[in-house]
Coordinates of C-alpha atoms (C1' of nucleotides) in Angstrom, one line a residue:
Chain A
M170 CA 20.0 -35.2 -17.5
K171 CA 17.7 -38.1 -17.2
Q172 CA 14.9 -35.9 -16.1
R173 CA 15.4 -33.9 -19.2
V174 CA 15.3 -36.9 -21.4
S175 CA 12.2 -38.4 -19.7
A176 CA 10.5 -35.1 -20.0
L177 CA 11.1 -35.0 -23.8
L178 CA 9.8 -38.5 -24.2
R179 CA 6.8 -37.9 -22.0
E180 CA 5.9 -35.0 -24.3
K181 CA 6.3 -37.0 -27.4
L182 CA 4.5 -40.1 -26.3
G183 CA 2.0 -38.9 -23.8
R184 CA 3.1 -41.4 -21.1
E185 CA 5.7 -42.1 -18.7
V186 CA 8.7 -43.9 -20.1
V187 CA 11.2 -46.2 -18.5
L188 CA 14.7 -45.2 -19.0
E189 CA 17.6 -47.4 -18.5
K190 CA 21.2 -47.6 -18.7
P191 CA 22.2 -49.6 -21.8
R192 CA 24.2 -52.7 -21.0
D193 CA 26.9 -51.3 -23.4
R194 CA 27.9 -47.7 -23.6
S195 CA 28.2 -48.2 -27.5
F196 CA 24.4 -48.4 -27.6
G197 CA 24.2 -44.7 -26.3
H198 CA 23.6 -42.9 -23.1
F199 CA 20.1 -44.0 -22.4
A200 CA 17.7 -46.6 -23.7
T201 CA 14.3 -47.7 -23.4
P202 CA 12.3 -50.9 -24.3
I203 CA 9.2 -48.9 -24.8
A204 CA 8.5 -50.2 -28.2
F205 CA 7.8 -53.7 -26.7
S206 CA 5.0 -52.5 -24.4
L207 CA 3.6 -50.5 -27.2
A208 CA 3.7 -53.2 -29.7
K209 CA 0.6 -55.0 -28.2
E210 CA -1.6 -51.8 -28.2
L211 CA -0.7 -50.8 -31.6
R212 CA -0.5 -54.1 -33.0
K213 CA 2.7 -53.5 -34.9
S214 CA 6.1 -55.1 -34.5
P215 CA 8.4 -53.5 -31.8
M216 CA 11.0 -52.9 -34.6
L217 CA 8.7 -50.8 -36.8
I218 CA 7.5 -48.7 -33.6
A219 CA 11.1 -48.2 -32.6
E220 CA 12.0 -47.0 -36.1
D221 CA 9.2 -44.5 -36.3
L222 CA 10.0 -43.1 -32.9
A223 CA 13.7 -42.8 -33.7
S224 CA 13.1 -40.8 -36.7
S225 CA 10.8 -38.5 -34.9
F226 CA 13.5 -37.3 -32.8
K227 CA 15.9 -36.3 -35.7
D228 CA 15.7 -32.6 -35.1
S229 CA 16.1 -32.4 -31.3
S230 CA 19.2 -30.5 -30.3
E231 CA 19.5 -32.7 -27.0
F232 CA 20.4 -35.7 -28.9
S233 CA 23.2 -36.4 -31.3
S234 CA 21.5 -39.6 -32.4
V235 CA 18.4 -41.8 -31.5
E236 CA 18.6 -45.1 -33.1
S237 CA 16.4 -48.2 -33.0
V238 CA 18.2 -51.5 -32.4
K239 CA 16.4 -54.7 -32.3
G240 CA 13.3 -52.9 -30.9
Y241 CA 15.2 -50.9 -28.2
L242 CA 15.3 -47.2 -28.6
N243 CA 18.9 -45.8 -28.0
F244 CA 19.6 -42.2 -27.2
R245 CA 22.8 -40.4 -27.5
L246 CA 23.1 -36.9 -25.9
S247 CA 24.7 -34.2 -28.0
E248 CA 27.9 -32.6 -27.0
D249 CA 26.4 -29.3 -26.7
F250 CA 24.1 -30.6 -24.1
L251 CA 26.7 -32.3 -22.1
A252 CA 29.4 -29.4 -22.4
E253 CA 26.7 -26.8 -21.4
Y254 CA 25.7 -28.9 -18.3
A255 CA 29.4 -29.5 -17.3
T256 CA 30.3 -25.9 -17.5
W257 CA 27.4 -24.9 -15.4
A258 CA 28.3 -27.5 -12.8
L259 CA 31.9 -26.3 -12.5
E260 CA 30.7 -22.7 -12.1
N261 CA 28.2 -23.7 -9.4
P262 CA 29.9 -26.6 -7.6
T263 CA 27.9 -26.3 -4.4
A264 CA 24.7 -26.4 -6.4
F265 CA 25.7 -29.5 -8.4
A266 CA 23.3 -32.3 -7.9
K267 CA 21.2 -30.3 -5.6
Q268 CA 17.5 -29.9 -5.5
K269 CA 14.9 -28.3 -3.6
K270 CA 12.3 -30.6 -2.2
N271 CA 9.4 -29.4 -0.2
Q272 CA 9.2 -32.0 2.6
K273 CA 10.0 -31.9 6.4
I274 CA 11.4 -35.2 7.5
L275 CA 12.2 -36.5 10.9
L276 CA 15.0 -39.1 10.8
E277 CA 15.7 -41.2 14.0
F278 CA 18.7 -43.4 14.2
V279 CA 21.2 -45.0 16.5
S280 CA 19.2 -44.4 19.7
A281 CA 21.5 -46.9 21.4
N282 CA 20.9 -47.1 25.2
P283 CA 23.2 -44.9 27.3
T284 CA 24.7 -47.7 29.2
G285 CA 27.7 -48.3 27.4
P286 CA 29.8 -47.3 24.4
L287 CA 28.7 -48.0 20.8
H288 CA 29.9 -51.3 19.4
I289 CA 30.4 -52.3 15.8
G290 CA 26.9 -53.2 15.3
H291 CA 25.5 -49.9 16.2
A292 CA 28.0 -48.4 13.5
R293 CA 26.0 -50.0 10.7
G294 CA 22.8 -48.1 11.5
A295 CA 24.7 -45.0 12.3
V296 CA 26.5 -44.9 9.0
Y297 CA 23.3 -45.9 7.1
G298 CA 21.4 -43.1 8.8
D299 CA 23.9 -40.5 8.5
T300 CA 24.3 -41.2 4.8
L301 CA 20.7 -40.9 4.2
Y302 CA 20.6 -37.7 6.0
R303 CA 23.3 -36.1 4.0
L304 CA 21.6 -37.3 0.8
A305 CA 18.3 -35.9 1.9
K306 CA 19.9 -32.5 2.9
H307 CA 21.6 -32.3 -0.5
L308 CA 18.4 -33.0 -2.2
G309 CA 16.8 -30.1 -0.3
Y310 CA 14.6 -31.8 2.1
D311 CA 14.1 -30.3 5.4
I312 CA 15.4 -33.2 7.4
T313 CA 16.2 -33.5 11.2
A314 CA 18.6 -36.1 12.7
E315 CA 17.3 -37.2 16.1
Y316 CA 18.5 -39.5 18.8
Y317 CA 16.1 -40.9 21.3
V318 CA 17.9 -41.6 24.6
N319 CA 16.4 -44.5 26.6
D320 CA 17.2 -43.0 29.9
A321 CA 14.6 -44.7 31.9
G322 CA 13.9 -48.2 32.8
N323 CA 15.8 -51.2 34.1
Q324 CA 19.0 -50.8 32.0
I325 CA 19.7 -47.6 33.6
D326 CA 19.3 -49.1 37.2
L327 CA 21.6 -51.8 35.9
L328 CA 24.2 -49.2 34.9
G329 CA 24.4 -47.9 38.5
L330 CA 24.7 -51.3 39.9
S331 CA 27.5 -52.2 37.5
I332 CA 29.5 -49.3 38.4
Q333 CA 29.2 -50.1 42.1
L334 CA 30.2 -53.7 41.4
Y335 CA 33.2 -52.7 39.4
A336 CA 34.3 -50.3 42.0
R337 CA 34.0 -52.7 44.9
E338 CA 36.2 -55.2 43.3
N339 CA 38.7 -52.8 41.6
I340 CA 38.8 -49.7 43.7
L341 CA 37.6 -50.7 47.1
S342 CA 39.4 -54.0 46.8
E343 CA 36.6 -56.0 48.3
I344 CA 36.9 -59.8 47.8
D345 CA 34.1 -62.1 47.0
V346 CA 32.0 -59.6 45.0
E347 CA 29.1 -61.5 43.7
Y348 CA 28.0 -60.6 40.1
P349 CA 24.5 -61.1 39.0
E350 CA 24.2 -62.5 35.4
S351 CA 22.8 -59.3 33.9
Y352 CA 25.3 -56.7 34.9
Y353 CA 27.5 -54.8 32.4
R354 CA 31.2 -55.1 31.9
G355 CA 33.8 -53.3 30.1
E356 CA 36.6 -50.9 30.2
Y357 CA 34.4 -47.9 30.4
L358 CA 33.1 -48.7 33.8
K359 CA 36.6 -48.0 35.2
D360 CA 36.5 -44.4 34.0
L361 CA 32.9 -44.0 35.3
A362 CA 33.8 -45.2 38.6
N363 CA 36.7 -43.0 39.0
G364 CA 34.8 -40.1 37.8
A365 CA 32.0 -40.7 40.2
K366 CA 34.4 -41.0 42.9
E367 CA 35.8 -37.5 42.1
H368 CA 32.4 -36.0 41.5
F369 CA 30.5 -37.4 44.6
G370 CA 33.2 -38.8 46.9
I371 CA 34.2 -42.3 47.4
E372 CA 31.1 -43.3 49.4
I373 CA 28.8 -43.3 46.4
L374 CA 30.6 -46.4 45.1
S375 CA 29.2 -48.6 47.9
D376 CA 26.1 -46.9 49.1
V377 CA 23.3 -49.1 47.5
S378 CA 20.7 -46.4 48.2
R379 CA 22.6 -44.1 45.9
Q380 CA 22.6 -46.3 43.0
K381 CA 19.9 -44.4 41.1
E382 CA 21.7 -41.1 41.7
L383 CA 25.0 -42.6 40.5
A384 CA 23.2 -44.0 37.3
M385 CA 21.6 -40.7 36.4
W386 CA 24.9 -39.0 36.5
A387 CA 26.7 -41.8 34.6
K388 CA 24.3 -42.1 31.7
D389 CA 25.1 -38.6 30.8
K390 CA 28.7 -39.4 30.9
V391 CA 28.0 -42.3 28.6
M392 CA 26.3 -40.2 26.3
E393 CA 29.2 -38.0 26.0
I394 CA 31.3 -40.9 25.0
V395 CA 28.7 -41.8 22.4
V396 CA 28.4 -38.6 20.9
D397 CA 32.0 -38.3 20.8
S398 CA 32.7 -41.6 19.0
L399 CA 30.0 -40.6 16.6
A400 CA 31.5 -37.3 16.0
N401 CA 34.8 -39.1 15.2
T402 CA 33.0 -40.7 12.3
N403 CA 31.6 -37.5 11.0
I404 CA 28.0 -38.2 12.4
H405 CA 26.1 -35.5 14.1
F406 CA 22.6 -35.1 15.5
D407 CA 20.3 -32.1 15.4
T408 CA 18.2 -33.1 18.4
F409 CA 18.4 -35.4 21.3
V410 CA 15.1 -36.6 23.2
N411 CA 15.4 -38.0 26.6
E412 CA 12.9 -40.6 27.4
S413 CA 12.8 -39.6 31.2
G414 CA 11.7 -36.1 30.1
L415 CA 8.6 -37.4 28.3
Y416 CA 6.5 -38.9 31.1
S417 CA 5.2 -35.6 32.4
D418 CA 3.0 -35.7 29.4
W419 CA 1.7 -39.2 30.2
D420 CA -1.9 -38.5 31.4
R421 CA -2.7 -36.1 28.5
V422 CA -1.5 -38.6 25.9
M423 CA -3.3 -41.5 27.5
K424 CA -6.5 -39.4 27.3
K425 CA -5.8 -38.9 23.6
M426 CA -5.7 -42.7 23.1
G427 CA -9.3 -42.8 24.3
D428 CA -11.0 -46.2 24.7
N429 CA -8.0 -47.9 22.9
V430 CA -6.5 -48.3 26.2
Y431 CA -8.0 -50.5 28.9
E432 CA -7.2 -52.0 32.4
K433 CA -7.0 -55.7 33.1
E434 CA -5.4 -57.6 35.8
N435 CA -4.3 -54.4 37.5
K436 CA -2.3 -53.5 34.3
L437 CA -2.9 -51.0 31.5
W438 CA -3.1 -52.5 28.0
I439 CA -3.6 -51.1 24.4
K440 CA -5.7 -52.8 21.9
S441 CA -3.0 -53.3 19.4
K442 CA -4.5 -56.7 18.4
S443 CA -7.3 -54.8 16.6
K444 CA -4.6 -53.2 14.4
G445 CA -2.9 -56.4 13.3
D446 CA -0.5 -56.9 16.2
D447 CA -0.3 -60.6 17.5
H448 CA -1.4 -59.5 21.0
D449 CA -2.7 -56.5 23.0
R450 CA 0.3 -55.0 24.8
V451 CA 1.0 -54.0 28.4
V452 CA 2.0 -50.4 28.8
V453 CA 1.9 -50.1 32.4
R454 CA 2.8 -53.0 34.8
D455 CA 0.8 -53.9 37.9
D456 CA 3.5 -52.2 40.1
G457 CA 3.0 -49.0 38.1
R458 CA 6.2 -49.0 36.2
P459 CA 5.8 -48.3 32.4
T460 CA 7.0 -50.7 29.7
Y461 CA 9.4 -49.8 27.0
L462 CA 6.4 -49.2 24.7
A463 CA 5.0 -46.7 27.0
G464 CA 7.8 -44.4 26.4
D465 CA 7.6 -45.0 22.6
I466 CA 3.9 -44.1 22.7
V467 CA 4.6 -40.7 24.4
Y468 CA 7.8 -40.2 22.0
H469 CA 5.9 -40.9 19.0
N470 CA 3.0 -38.6 20.0
Q471 CA 5.5 -35.9 20.6
K472 CA 7.1 -36.6 17.2
F473 CA 3.6 -36.2 15.4
E474 CA 2.7 -33.2 17.3
R475 CA 5.9 -31.5 16.1
G476 CA 4.4 -31.7 12.6
Y477 CA 6.6 -33.4 10.1
D478 CA 5.6 -34.7 6.6
H479 CA 7.3 -37.9 6.9
Y480 CA 9.1 -40.0 9.7
I481 CA 11.9 -42.4 9.2
N482 CA 13.2 -44.7 12.1
I483 CA 16.2 -46.9 11.6
W484 CA 16.0 -49.8 13.7
G485 CA 17.9 -53.0 14.3
A486 CA 16.4 -56.0 12.4
D487 CA 15.7 -57.7 15.7
H488 CA 13.1 -55.1 16.5
H489 CA 11.0 -55.7 13.4
G490 CA 8.3 -57.4 15.5
Y491 CA 7.9 -54.2 17.2
I492 CA 6.6 -52.2 14.1
P493 CA 2.9 -53.2 14.4
R494 CA 2.4 -52.0 18.0
V495 CA 4.0 -48.8 17.4
N496 CA 1.9 -48.3 14.2
A497 CA -1.3 -49.3 16.3
A498 CA -0.4 -46.7 18.9
I499 CA 0.0 -43.9 16.3
D500 CA -3.2 -44.8 14.8
F501 CA -4.9 -44.7 18.2
L502 CA -3.5 -41.3 18.8
G503 CA -5.2 -40.1 15.8
Y504 CA -2.3 -39.8 13.5
D505 CA -1.6 -41.4 10.1
S506 CA 0.9 -44.4 10.8
S507 CA 1.7 -44.6 7.1
K508 CA 3.8 -41.5 7.5
L509 CA 6.2 -43.5 9.7
E510 CA 8.7 -45.5 7.7
V511 CA 10.8 -48.0 9.5
L512 CA 13.9 -49.1 7.9
L513 CA 15.7 -52.1 9.4
A514 CA 19.4 -52.4 9.5
Q515 CA 20.3 -56.0 9.5
M516 CA 22.7 -57.6 12.0
V517 CA 26.3 -57.5 11.7
S518 CA 28.0 -60.8 12.7
L519 CA 31.6 -61.2 13.1
L520 CA 34.0 -64.0 12.4
K521 CA 37.3 -64.3 14.0
D522 CA 39.8 -66.8 12.6
G523 CA 36.8 -68.2 10.7
E524 CA 34.8 -68.8 13.9
P525 CA 31.7 -66.9 14.8
Y526 CA 32.5 -64.3 17.3
K527 CA 29.7 -63.6 19.7
M528 CA 29.6 -60.2 21.2
S529 CA 27.7 -59.4 24.4
K530 CA 27.6 -56.2 26.3
R531 CA 27.3 -58.1 29.5
A532 CA 30.3 -60.5 28.8
G533 CA 32.3 -57.3 28.0
N534 CA 33.8 -58.8 24.9
V535 CA 32.3 -56.2 22.5
I536 CA 34.2 -54.7 19.7
L537 CA 33.8 -51.0 20.0
M538 CA 33.2 -48.7 17.1
S539 CA 35.9 -46.3 18.3
D540 CA 38.4 -49.3 18.3
I541 CA 37.7 -49.9 14.7
V542 CA 37.8 -46.3 13.8
D543 CA 41.1 -45.9 15.5
E544 CA 42.3 -48.9 13.6
I545 CA 41.1 -48.5 10.0
G546 CA 39.9 -44.9 10.0
S547 CA 36.5 -43.3 9.8
D548 CA 36.5 -43.3 6.0
A549 CA 37.2 -46.9 5.5
L550 CA 34.6 -47.9 8.1
R551 CA 31.9 -45.6 6.6
F552 CA 32.7 -46.7 3.1
I553 CA 32.4 -50.5 4.0
F554 CA 29.1 -50.1 5.8
A555 CA 27.6 -47.8 3.3
S556 CA 28.4 -50.2 0.6
K557 CA 26.4 -53.0 1.8
K558 CA 22.7 -53.2 1.2
S559 CA 21.2 -52.4 4.7
D560 CA 18.8 -55.4 4.4
T561 CA 21.3 -58.0 4.0
A562 CA 22.8 -59.7 7.1
L563 CA 26.6 -58.8 7.0
E564 CA 29.3 -61.2 8.0
F565 CA 32.9 -60.4 8.0
D566 CA 36.2 -61.5 9.3
L567 CA 37.7 -59.2 11.8
A568 CA 41.0 -59.6 10.2
E569 CA 39.7 -58.7 6.8
F570 CA 38.1 -55.7 8.3
K571 CA 41.6 -54.4 9.4
K572 CA 43.1 -54.7 6.0
Q573 CA 44.1 -51.3 4.5
D574 CA 45.0 -52.3 1.0
S575 CA 43.1 -52.2 -2.3
S576 CA 40.6 -54.7 -1.1
N577 CA 39.0 -51.5 0.4
P578 CA 37.7 -49.6 -2.5
I579 CA 37.9 -46.2 -0.6
F580 CA 41.5 -46.0 -1.2
Y581 CA 41.1 -46.6 -5.0
I582 CA 38.5 -43.8 -5.1
Q583 CA 40.8 -41.5 -3.1
Y584 CA 43.5 -42.3 -5.5
A585 CA 41.6 -41.2 -8.4
H586 CA 40.8 -37.9 -6.9
A587 CA 44.4 -37.4 -5.9
R588 CA 45.6 -38.2 -9.3
I589 CA 43.4 -35.6 -10.8
Q590 CA 45.0 -33.0 -8.4
T591 CA 48.4 -34.1 -9.4
L592 CA 47.7 -33.6 -13.0
L593 CA 46.2 -30.1 -12.4
S594 CA 49.4 -29.1 -10.6
K595 CA 51.4 -30.1 -13.4
A596 CA 49.4 -28.2 -15.9
T597 CA 51.2 -26.1 -18.5
V598 CA 48.1 -24.0 -19.2
S599 CA 46.5 -21.5 -16.7
R600 CA 43.5 -22.3 -14.5
E601 CA 41.5 -19.8 -16.5
D602 CA 42.2 -21.4 -19.7
I603 CA 41.1 -24.7 -18.2
E604 CA 37.8 -23.2 -17.1
N605 CA 37.2 -21.5 -20.3
A606 CA 37.9 -24.4 -22.5
N607 CA 35.3 -25.9 -24.7
L608 CA 34.3 -29.3 -24.0
K609 CA 33.8 -30.3 -27.5
N610 CA 35.5 -32.8 -29.9
L611 CA 36.8 -34.7 -26.9
G612 CA 36.7 -38.0 -28.6
E613 CA 34.8 -41.0 -27.6
N614 CA 36.7 -42.1 -24.4
A615 CA 36.5 -38.5 -23.0
D616 CA 32.9 -38.2 -24.0
T617 CA 32.1 -41.3 -22.0
L618 CA 34.0 -40.2 -18.8
L619 CA 32.2 -36.8 -19.0
F620 CA 28.9 -38.4 -19.2
D621 CA 29.7 -40.8 -16.2
A622 CA 30.8 -37.8 -14.1
L623 CA 27.5 -35.9 -14.9
L624 CA 25.5 -38.9 -13.7
L625 CA 25.9 -38.0 -10.1
P626 CA 22.6 -36.2 -9.6
E627 CA 20.6 -39.2 -10.8
I628 CA 22.5 -41.5 -8.5
V629 CA 21.9 -39.3 -5.6
E630 CA 18.2 -38.9 -6.2
D631 CA 17.9 -42.6 -6.7
A632 CA 20.0 -43.7 -3.7
F633 CA 17.8 -41.6 -1.4
S634 CA 14.5 -42.3 -2.9
S635 CA 15.0 -45.9 -2.9
R636 CA 16.8 -45.8 0.6
Q637 CA 19.5 -47.7 -1.1
V638 CA 22.6 -46.0 0.0
Q639 CA 25.0 -48.4 -1.5
K640 CA 24.3 -47.0 -5.0
L641 CA 26.5 -44.0 -4.3
P642 CA 29.7 -46.1 -3.4
E643 CA 29.0 -48.4 -6.3
Y644 CA 28.7 -45.4 -8.6
L645 CA 32.0 -43.8 -7.2
K646 CA 33.9 -47.0 -7.7
S647 CA 33.0 -47.3 -11.4
L648 CA 33.7 -43.6 -11.9
A649 CA 37.0 -44.0 -10.3
A650 CA 37.7 -46.9 -12.5
S651 CA 36.7 -44.9 -15.7
L652 CA 39.2 -42.2 -14.6
H653 CA 42.1 -44.6 -14.0
K654 CA 41.5 -46.1 -17.4
F655 CA 41.3 -42.8 -19.1
Y656 CA 44.5 -41.8 -17.6
Y657 CA 46.2 -44.7 -19.1
D658 CA 44.6 -44.3 -22.6
V659 CA 45.0 -40.6 -23.0
R660 CA 48.0 -38.3 -22.6
M661 CA 46.9 -35.0 -21.3
I662 CA 49.8 -32.7 -20.0
G663 CA 51.6 -30.9 -22.9
T664 CA 49.1 -31.8 -25.6
E665 CA 47.1 -29.4 -27.7
D666 CA 43.9 -30.5 -25.9
E667 CA 45.3 -30.1 -22.5
A668 CA 43.0 -27.4 -21.3
K669 CA 39.9 -29.2 -22.2
L670 CA 40.9 -32.5 -21.0
L671 CA 41.8 -31.0 -17.7
K672 CA 38.5 -29.4 -17.6
L673 CA 37.0 -32.7 -18.0
L674 CA 39.0 -33.9 -15.0
L675 CA 37.7 -31.1 -13.1
V676 CA 34.3 -32.3 -13.6
V677 CA 35.2 -35.9 -12.6
A678 CA 36.8 -34.5 -9.5
L679 CA 33.8 -32.5 -8.7
S680 CA 31.6 -35.6 -8.8
I681 CA 34.0 -37.7 -6.6
K682 CA 34.3 -34.9 -4.1
T683 CA 30.6 -34.3 -3.9
G684 CA 29.9 -37.9 -3.8
L685 CA 32.3 -38.7 -1.0
S686 CA 31.1 -35.8 1.1
L687 CA 27.7 -37.2 1.0
M688 CA 29.2 -40.2 2.6
G689 CA 30.8 -38.1 5.2
I690 CA 34.2 -38.7 3.6
E691 CA 36.6 -35.9 2.6
A692 CA 38.3 -36.3 -0.8
K693 CA 42.1 -36.3 -0.5
D694 CA 44.3 -34.2 -2.7
R695 CA 47.2 -36.5 -2.2
M696 CA 47.9 -40.0 -1.0
L697 CA 50.4 -40.6 1.5
K698 CA 53.2 -42.5 -0.2
E699 CA 54.1 -45.7 1.7
E700 CA 57.6 -45.5 3.2
E701 CA 59.0 -42.2 3.9
Chain B
rG1484 C1' 4.7 -73.9 14.9
rC1485 C1' 3.9 -68.6 13.2
rG1486 C1' 5.9 -63.9 11.3
rC1487 C1' 9.9 -61.0 8.8
rU1488 C1' 14.0 -61.4 6.0
rC1489 C1' 18.0 -63.4 3.0
rG1490 C1' 20.0 -67.4 -0.6
rU1491 C1' 23.7 -64.5 -7.5
rA1492 C1' 31.5 -66.5 -9.3
rG1493 C1' 36.0 -69.9 -4.3
rC1494 C1' 35.2 -65.3 -0.7
rU1495 C1' 32.6 -60.4 0.2
rC1496 C1' 28.8 -58.2 -2.5
rA1497 C1' 26.0 -55.2 -6.8
rG1498 C1' 22.0 -55.9 -10.2
rC1499 C1' 15.6 -57.0 -8.5
rU1500 C1' 9.3 -50.7 -10.4
rG1501 C1' 10.5 -57.9 -15.9
rG1502 C1' 13.7 -56.5 -21.2
rA1503 C1' 19.6 -56.8 -25.4
rU1504 C1' 25.7 -61.7 -24.1
rA1505 C1' 24.4 -62.2 -15.5
rG1506 C1' 28.5 -57.6 -13.0
rA1507 C1' 32.6 -55.6 -9.4
rG1508 C1' 36.3 -56.2 -5.9
rC1509 C1' 39.3 -59.8 -3.7
rA1510 C1' 41.8 -64.5 -4.8
rC1511 C1' 44.2 -67.2 -9.0
rU1512 C1' 47.0 -67.1 -14.1
rG1513 C1' 49.4 -64.2 -17.9
rG1514 C1' 50.8 -59.4 -19.7
rU1515 C1' 51.6 -53.6 -19.6
rU1516 C1' 57.1 -48.0 -18.5
rU1517 C1' 61.4 -44.3 -23.6
rG1518 C1' 53.9 -41.4 -20.8
rC1519 C1' 51.6 -36.8 -16.5
rG1520 C1' 52.6 -41.3 -8.7
rG1521 C1' 52.3 -49.1 -11.5
rU1522 C1' 48.4 -47.5 -4.4
rA1523 C1' 47.4 -48.2 -11.7
rC1524 C1' 45.9 -50.5 -16.5
rC1525 C1' 44.8 -54.8 -19.9
rA1526 C1' 43.5 -60.0 -20.7
rG1527 C1' 42.1 -64.8 -18.9
rU1528 C1' 40.0 -68.7 -15.5
rG1529 C1' 35.6 -69.0 -12.6
rG1530 C1' 28.0 -68.8 -12.6
rU1531 C1' 22.0 -74.9 -13.5
rC1532 C1' 21.3 -66.4 -10.4
rA1533 C1' 19.1 -72.5 -3.8
rC1534 C1' 15.3 -75.9 -6.3
rA1535 C1' 10.4 -76.7 -8.6
rC1536 C1' 6.2 -74.9 -11.0
rG1537 C1' 3.4 -70.8 -12.8
rU1538 C1' 2.4 -65.6 -15.3
rU1539 C1' 4.7 -63.4 -19.8
rC1540 C1' 6.7 -62.3 -26.5
rG1541 C1' 10.6 -62.1 -22.5
rA1542 C1' 12.0 -64.0 -15.3
rA1543 C1' 18.1 -63.5 -11.4
rU1544 C1' 13.9 -59.7 -11.2
rC1545 C1' 6.8 -61.0 -10.4
rG1546 C1' 3.6 -65.2 -7.9
rU1547 C1' 3.1 -70.1 -5.3
rG1548 C1' 5.5 -74.1 -3.1
rU1549 C1' 10.0 -76.6 -1.1
rC1550 C1' 14.8 -76.6 1.1
rG1551 C1' 18.6 -73.8 3.7
rG1552 C1' 20.5 -69.5 6.7
rG1553 C1' 19.5 -65.0 10.0
rC1554 C1' 16.1 -62.5 13.2
rG1555 C1' 11.8 -62.0 16.1
rC1556 C1' 7.3 -64.3 18.4
rA1557 C1' 8.1 -60.5 26.6
rC1558 C1' 4.9 -57.2 31.5
rC1559 C1' 13.8 -56.8 28.2
rA1560 C1' 15.1 -52.8 25.9

RNA sequence: GCGCUCGUAGCUCAGCUGGAUAGAGCACUGGUUUGCGGUACCAGUGGUCACACGUUCGAAUCGUGUCGGGCGCACCA
C-alpha cells in the first residue's frame, strides 16, 4: 500500500517523498511533511504548497481524500482500494506480504561452541537470527542459515578432560580428584560420561591418552543436544560448517593472502593494523597451533568462494572488537568486506531476587535455554527476545521471566486470534457468503481495523531491512489491541453486516497468523481455559 | 587510558533516515455484562526524553562535550 502511495507521489512531484504514519488516525492513513521542505525552494509558505498539492490529487481513485492541515499533507485511502487489496489477500493467503527479492544471503548465527548445551544468553541471538531468517525468506531472499561449529582448539580438549574428571569422581568413585579452574561442569557431563562408557568401554574414562578421542566423540553428541534444543524453539539451520574440516585448505588460503601475512618470532601474523585494527594479529603460534582467527580466515574465505551477494553474522556484543581483524582478512583475500554485515546481539544479564546472577559455564550454574523453554514454552521465549531491540543490553528477573500471565503479550495476541476463530464458528452465514462479502461501508471503526490489518507487508519489509525485528511484535500487539477494542464496540453475529464484518476479521486473523509464523510461533485457534 | 554501545513514566521497553499534543505493557486508582470466552474493554495518576552547548523554521531523533551503566582492548574462544 505504502509503496503504491509513494509511487503516486513520486510521479506527481518528481522526487522521493517521506511517508509517515500520522500521530492520530483521524488525520488519515498516511501523511507527509513534504511541504515544509519544499517551502524553502519554492519560497512559498508550507500551507499554500500543501493546499496546492492536495487539490491536485482530487481525481485519483486510490484516495478518498487528500487534505492539507497546518502544512502537512494527509492521505486517506479509498474504500475500493482497501477492499480490493483485502480480497486479494484472502484469496492468496500464502502470497500475502510476500515479495521476490533477487539477492543471495548467507546468515550465520548461534555458532556456540560444542562444549555444552545452549544457555539463555545464546537464546537471544538464536531467536534474533531465526526471525531475520524467516522475514528474509518471506520477502523472497535466497537466504541460507548456517551454524559454524568450533570443533577445534583448546575448548575441545577441555571437554574431553572435563568428562574424565566427572567420571573419575562420580562413576569410578575416585577420591581426591583435582579440578583445574578451567574445566566445564554441568549435568550434561553425566550423560556424556555414561554414553562414552557404553560406546567405548569404561577404560576411556580414565585413560588420559584417549582424551582427544573422547572429546571428538563428545562434541558430536553435544551438537545433537544443541540442535535438539534449537528445534524445540522452531529454529533450524540449512548448513553446518565444521572448523576442523577447514584446515586442509590452509596452504592455499595463505597463498591467497599474499604478502599480507608475515613471519616474526617464529609465529605467523597478518597485517590487520594496516586495515584499521589496533594490532597485527597472530594466526599461527610458535608451537604451530593455529589461533581462533586462523579458523575464521579459512571459514570466511570459504564463505566468499561460495558466492553470496551479502553476508550477515550475528555475534554476541562481547565479540565486537573482533570485527576489524575479520574485515582485514577478507580484504586481504581479495574480497569486498563491505559485503559482510556483523550484527551484535547485546548481553543478557539476569537478576535473581533483585541481585545480579552470574552465569558461568565453568561454574556449572548456567540457566539453560531448554530449561526456560520447558518452563514458559517456546512461544513466550521467542516473543520476549524478539520484542527487544537487539542492541540494548537486556536485564530481567528470573521470576518475571517465568510469569505466564498477561504481562507476556504473546497471550494477548493469541487470544485475539482465538477470539476471531470463536466468532467464525458462531457465524449464522455461510463461509462462502463471508468470502464474497463486499468490504464497503464498514463504518469508521472497521475501516481503521482493516487498514491496520493490511499494514503487515510494510512492517515485514521494514523490520527486515532495518534489522529491527522488534517492529513485528510491536505491530502484532497493536493489531490485537485494535481487534479486542473492535470486538467490544461492534456486535457482529446476527447483524445484517455479519458477512462483511466477519470477512474483515478474516483479514485480521490472516495478518496475525502470518506475523506470528514469521516469529516461529503458531497461531492458536482456541485458548485453554484455566481450570478444567 | 582507548574503542564500541546504551541512558525515554516506579519497572520492562517502543519511538531515533528531524516534523503535528512523547507511546505501550506491567504496577497503581476508578469504572464497564440483559452483547458473540471479562485471559477483555474504558478512563485516570505518572515524563526537565541523563546533562550542557550547537545546527535548524522545527531536536527524544543530527553534531560536540560532560556524567553514568554495559562490553571489549589475547598468541581464550
